Amino acid sequence: MSCAVEIDNLSKTFPTCRALDDVSLRIGHGEMVALLGASGSGKSTLLRHLPGFLAADGGEIRVFGRTVQSGGRIAADIRRVRRELGFVFQQFNLVNRLPVITNVLVGLLHRLPWWRRLTMRFSLAERQQAVEALAAVGIEQTAWQRAATLSGGQQQRAALARCLVQGARIVLADEPIASLDPESSRKVMALLADMNRRHGCTVLVSLHQVEFAIRYCPRTIALNRGRVVYDGPSSALTPSLLGELYGSGARELFEPGLFGEAPAANAPGLPRSLIAT
Ligand code: ADP
Ligand code: MG
């Protein structure tokens, strides 16, 4: 398997805790992987290491074979990797005072010469591309609104449109549905799955709800206190296995009442016991 992401023996200690404890994993091209764990388990810390926003204590990360960081040192050519990565974070996704379309066009900046980055002037063709991306995520009517006026779900979708315009080959989404209602959550997850299937993006999405991992992500990597406690098919994550992995903390990973309807066809082997009625 050729790898999009390779992580070897990554550890990160904060003054108060060990947030990542000897994490090693491989993610192949075109995979859609859930990063599951209760709050505080290290999901955000792991995701922030991938683009080199955080330097580890030790260990190594490579993205598309290119070293991002090694032994706590961020690679000098980190920008070459960052342009391949799209980000969808729970908050701080967009520049609130700028129109939605400008936020989406920011995805193009890495391709432009420095003087065009400074002026932020975009051609008609570029603006059309941004509107098309907004249409692809279903919010083209918001293009000229200030980003601050969007709902939480719309903001996540605008961030996905930015990933599309950027041509990101890997999308890192940090709890993109944590503060959304179930309907918006489903839309955002379906769009992530669409980017994965249609555009071949490798997707790594952190979630603290196992139902969404099972429904949308063939594979789950589960963290507990900074350690990988499970890495395998999401469909095998039964309540009893989660109980073994997390003890009483497993309850935090279930959101009752989210999945009243029948499981999607793309969720093979969904254990009935996981579907709230
Ligand atoms: P998750 O995203 O799974 O909720 P985090 O990665 O945010 O978990 O946090 C993992 C642990 O690291 C938590 O105990 C958290 O308090 C701690 N932590 C995260 N970021 C910092 C930081 N900048 N300074 C100190 N401790 C931090
Ligand atoms: Mg987090």
Coordinates of C-alpha atoms and ligand atoms in Angstrom, one line a residue:
M1 CA 0.0 0.0 0.0
S2 CA 1.4 3.4 -0.9
C3 CA 1.0 5.8 1.9
A4 CA -0.6 9.2 2.2
V5 CA 0.4 9.5 5.8
E6 CA 3.1 7.7 7.8
I7 CA 3.5 8.3 11.5
D8 CA 6.2 6.6 13.5
N9 CA 6.5 6.6 17.3
L10 CA 5.0 10.1 17.7
S11 CA 4.9 11.4 21.3
K12 CA 3.9 14.8 22.6
T13 CA 4.0 15.9 26.3
F14 CA 2.3 19.0 27.5
P15 CA 3.2 20.4 31.0
T16 CA 0.0 18.7 32.4
C17 CA -0.2 15.5 30.4
R18 CA 1.1 13.1 27.8
A19 CA -1.2 14.0 24.9
L20 CA 0.3 11.5 22.4
D21 CA 2.1 8.3 23.5
D22 CA 4.1 6.5 20.9
V23 CA 1.6 6.7 18.1
S24 CA 2.4 4.8 14.9
L25 CA 0.1 4.5 12.0
R26 CA -0.2 4.4 8.2
I27 CA -3.0 5.8 6.1
G28 CA -3.2 4.8 2.4
H29 CA -4.1 6.9 -0.6
G30 CA -7.8 7.5 -0.9
E31 CA -8.8 6.1 2.5
M32 CA -11.5 7.7 4.7
V33 CA -10.5 7.2 8.3
A34 CA -12.3 8.2 11.5
L35 CA -10.1 9.3 14.4
L36 CA -12.3 8.4 17.4
G37 CA -11.9 9.2 21.0
A38 CA -13.5 10.9 24.0
S39 CA -12.6 14.5 24.6
G40 CA -9.0 14.9 25.8
S41 CA -7.9 11.7 24.1
G42 CA -5.4 13.5 21.8
K43 CA -7.3 13.8 18.5
S44 CA -6.7 17.5 17.9
T45 CA -3.1 17.2 19.0
L46 CA -2.5 14.4 16.5
L47 CA -4.2 16.3 13.7
R48 CA -2.1 19.5 14.4
H49 CA 1.1 17.6 14.1
L50 CA 0.4 16.5 10.5
P51 CA 0.8 19.9 8.9
G52 CA 3.6 20.7 11.4
F53 CA 1.5 23.2 13.4
L54 CA 2.9 21.4 16.5
A55 CA 6.4 19.9 16.9
A56 CA 6.4 16.5 18.7
D57 CA 8.8 15.5 21.4
G58 CA 10.0 12.7 19.2
G59 CA 9.0 10.5 16.3
E60 CA 8.5 11.1 12.6
I61 CA 5.7 12.1 10.2
R62 CA 5.8 11.8 6.5
V63 CA 3.0 12.9 4.1
F64 CA 3.2 11.5 0.5
G65 CA 6.7 10.3 1.4
R66 CA 7.9 13.8 2.4
T67 CA 9.1 14.3 5.9
V68 CA 6.9 16.8 7.8
Q69 CA 8.8 16.5 11.1
S70 CA 11.4 14.3 12.6
G71 CA 12.7 14.2 16.2
G72 CA 10.8 17.4 17.1
R73 CA 12.1 19.4 14.1
I74 CA 9.7 20.7 11.5
A75 CA 10.9 20.3 7.9
A76 CA 12.2 23.4 6.2
D77 CA 10.0 22.8 3.1
I78 CA 6.9 22.3 5.2
R79 CA 4.9 24.6 2.9
R80 CA 5.1 22.1 0.1
V81 CA 3.3 19.6 2.2
R82 CA 0.8 22.1 3.6
R83 CA -0.5 23.0 0.1
E84 CA -1.7 19.4 -0.2
L85 CA -3.6 19.5 3.0
G86 CA -7.1 21.0 3.4
F87 CA -8.4 21.9 6.9
V88 CA -11.9 21.8 8.3
F89 CA -11.8 22.6 12.0
Q90 CA -14.5 22.9 14.5
Q91 CA -13.9 26.6 15.0
F92 CA -11.7 29.3 13.5
N93 CA -12.3 27.9 10.0
L94 CA -13.1 31.1 8.2
V95 CA -12.2 34.8 8.4
N96 CA -15.5 36.1 9.8
R97 CA -15.3 39.7 8.4
L98 CA -14.6 38.5 4.8
P99 CA -17.2 37.3 2.3
V100 CA -17.7 33.6 2.0
I101 CA -16.3 33.6 -1.5
T102 CA -13.1 35.3 -0.4
N103 CA -12.7 32.7 2.3
V104 CA -13.0 30.0 -0.4
L105 CA -10.6 31.8 -2.7
V106 CA -8.0 31.7 0.0
G107 CA -7.6 28.0 -1.1
L108 CA -6.0 29.3 -4.2
L109 CA -3.4 31.5 -2.5
H110 CA -0.7 28.9 -2.4
R111 CA -0.7 28.7 -6.2
L112 CA -0.3 32.4 -6.8
P113 CA 2.8 34.6 -7.0
W114 CA 3.5 36.7 -3.8
W115 CA 2.3 40.0 -5.3
R116 CA -1.1 38.5 -6.1
R117 CA -1.3 37.0 -2.6
L118 CA -0.8 40.5 -1.2
T119 CA -3.5 42.1 -3.3
M120 CA -6.0 39.2 -3.0
R121 CA -7.4 40.0 -6.4
F122 CA -8.9 37.2 -8.2
S123 CA -9.9 36.7 -11.8
L124 CA -13.4 36.1 -13.0
A125 CA -12.5 32.5 -13.8
E126 CA -11.2 32.0 -10.2
R127 CA -14.3 33.5 -8.8
Q128 CA -16.4 31.3 -10.9
Q129 CA -14.4 28.3 -9.7
A130 CA -15.2 29.4 -6.1
V131 CA -18.9 29.7 -6.8
E132 CA -18.9 26.3 -8.4
A133 CA -17.2 24.9 -5.3
L134 CA -19.8 26.6 -3.1
A135 CA -22.5 25.1 -5.4
A136 CA -21.0 21.7 -5.0
V137 CA -21.5 21.9 -1.2
G138 CA -24.9 23.5 -1.6
I139 CA -24.4 27.0 -0.3
E140 CA -23.7 29.1 -3.5
Q141 CA -26.4 31.6 -2.4
T142 CA -24.2 32.7 0.5
A143 CA -21.2 33.6 -1.6
W144 CA -21.3 37.4 -0.9
Q145 CA -22.4 37.2 2.7
R146 CA -19.8 37.8 5.4
A147 CA -18.6 34.5 6.8
A148 CA -19.8 35.5 10.3
T149 CA -23.4 35.3 9.1
L150 CA -23.3 31.6 8.2
S151 CA -24.7 28.9 10.4
G152 CA -22.2 26.3 11.9
G153 CA -23.1 23.8 9.2
Q154 CA -22.7 26.3 6.4
Q155 CA -19.3 27.4 7.8
Q156 CA -18.1 23.8 7.6
R157 CA -19.4 23.5 4.1
A158 CA -17.6 26.7 3.1
A159 CA -14.4 25.2 4.5
L160 CA -15.0 22.1 2.4
A161 CA -15.5 24.3 -0.7
R162 CA -12.1 25.9 0.1
C163 CA -10.5 22.4 0.2
L164 CA -12.1 21.8 -3.3
V165 CA -10.7 25.0 -4.7
Q166 CA -7.3 24.3 -3.2
G167 CA -7.2 20.9 -4.8
A168 CA -6.3 19.4 -1.4
R169 CA -5.3 15.8 -1.6
I170 CA -5.7 15.1 2.1
V171 CA -8.5 16.6 4.1
L172 CA -8.0 16.9 7.9
A173 CA -11.3 17.5 9.6
D174 CA -11.2 18.1 13.4
E175 CA -14.6 17.3 14.9
P176 CA -16.3 19.1 12.0
I177 CA -19.7 18.0 13.3
A178 CA -19.2 18.5 17.0
S179 CA -21.5 21.5 17.4
L180 CA -24.0 20.7 14.6
D181 CA -27.5 19.3 14.7
P182 CA -28.0 15.8 13.3
E183 CA -29.2 16.9 9.9
S184 CA -26.3 19.3 9.3
S185 CA -23.9 16.6 10.7
R186 CA -25.1 14.2 8.1
K187 CA -24.7 16.7 5.3
V188 CA -21.2 17.6 6.3
M189 CA -20.2 13.9 6.7
A190 CA -21.8 13.1 3.3
L191 CA -19.8 15.9 1.7
L192 CA -16.6 14.5 3.2
A193 CA -17.5 11.1 1.9
D194 CA -18.2 12.6 -1.5
M195 CA -14.8 14.3 -1.6
N196 CA -13.2 11.0 -0.7
R197 CA -15.1 9.0 -3.4
R198 CA -15.4 11.5 -6.2
H199 CA -12.2 13.5 -5.8
G200 CA -10.1 10.8 -4.4
C201 CA -9.2 12.8 -1.3
T202 CA -7.7 11.0 1.6
V203 CA -9.9 12.0 4.6
L204 CA -8.9 11.9 8.2
V205 CA -11.8 13.1 10.4
S206 CA -11.9 13.2 14.1
L207 CA -15.2 12.4 15.8
H208 CA -16.4 11.6 19.2
Q209 CA -19.5 9.8 18.0
V210 CA -19.0 6.2 17.0
E211 CA -22.2 6.1 14.9
F212 CA -20.8 8.6 12.4
A213 CA -17.5 6.7 12.2
I214 CA -19.4 3.5 11.5
R215 CA -21.7 5.0 8.9
Y216 CA -19.2 7.1 6.9
C217 CA -15.7 5.8 7.5
P218 CA -14.6 2.2 6.6
R219 CA -11.7 2.4 9.0
T220 CA -11.5 3.8 12.6
I221 CA -8.4 4.6 14.6
A222 CA -9.4 5.0 18.2
L223 CA -7.4 7.0 20.7
N224 CA -7.5 6.8 24.5
R225 CA -5.2 9.0 26.6
G226 CA -2.9 9.5 23.6
R227 CA -2.5 5.9 22.7
V228 CA -4.0 4.0 19.7
V229 CA -6.2 1.5 21.3
Y230 CA -7.9 0.3 18.1
D231 CA -7.2 0.4 14.4
G232 CA -9.4 -1.6 12.1
P233 CA -12.8 -1.7 10.4
S234 CA -15.3 0.7 11.9
S235 CA -18.0 -2.0 11.5
A236 CA -16.3 -4.1 14.2
L237 CA -16.8 -1.4 16.8
T238 CA -19.5 -3.0 18.9
P239 CA -20.6 -1.6 22.2
S240 CA -18.8 -4.4 24.0
L241 CA -15.6 -3.8 22.2
L242 CA -15.9 0.0 23.0
G243 CA -16.6 -1.0 26.6
E244 CA -13.4 -3.0 26.6
L245 CA -11.4 -0.1 25.1
Y246 CA -12.8 2.7 27.1
G247 CA -14.4 1.3 30.2
S248 CA -17.2 3.5 31.5
G249 CA -15.8 6.3 29.2
A250 CA -17.4 4.5 26.2
R251 CA -20.7 6.1 27.0
E252 CA -19.4 9.5 25.8
L253 CA -19.0 8.0 22.3
F254 CA -22.7 7.3 21.8
E255 CA -25.3 9.9 20.9
P256 CA -28.7 8.3 21.4
G257 CA -31.4 9.1 18.9
L258 CA -29.2 10.1 16.1
F259 CA -29.9 7.2 13.8
G260 CA -33.5 6.4 13.7
E261 CA -33.6 5.3 10.1
A262 CA -32.2 2.3 8.4
P263 CA -28.5 2.1 8.0
A264 CA -27.0 3.3 4.8
A265 CA -26.0 0.8 2.1
N266 CA -22.4 1.9 2.4
A267 CA -22.2 0.9 6.0
P268 CA -21.7 -2.9 5.8
G269 CA -22.1 -4.9 8.9
L270 CA -23.5 -2.0 11.0
P271 CA -24.3 -3.7 14.3
R272 CA -28.0 -3.3 14.9
S273 CA -27.3 -2.7 18.6
L274 CA -25.5 0.6 17.6
I275 CA -28.6 2.0 15.9
A276 CA -30.6 4.0 18.4
T277 CA -34.3 3.5 18.0
Ligands
ADP1 P1 -9.1 15.9 21.9 O1 -9.0 16.6 20.6 O2 -9.2 14.4 21.7 O3 -10.2 16.3 22.7 P2 -6.6 17.1 22.6 O4 -5.7 16.7 21.6 O5 -7.2 18.5 22.5 O6 -7.8 16.1 22.8 O7 -6.0 17.1 24.1 C1 -5.3 16.0 24.5 C2 -4.7 16.4 25.9 O8 -3.7 17.3 25.7 C3 -5.7 16.9 26.8 O9 -5.4 16.5 28.1 C4 -5.5 18.4 26.7 O10 -5.8 19.1 27.9 C5 -4.0 18.5 26.5 N1 -3.6 19.7 25.7 C6 -4.0 19.9 24.4 N2 -3.5 21.0 23.9 C7 -2.7 21.6 24.9 C8 -1.9 22.7 25.1 N3 -1.8 23.6 24.1 N4 -1.3 22.9 26.3 C9 -1.5 22.1 27.3 N5 -2.2 20.9 27.2 C10 -2.8 20.7 26.1
MG2 MG -10.2 18.2 19.9

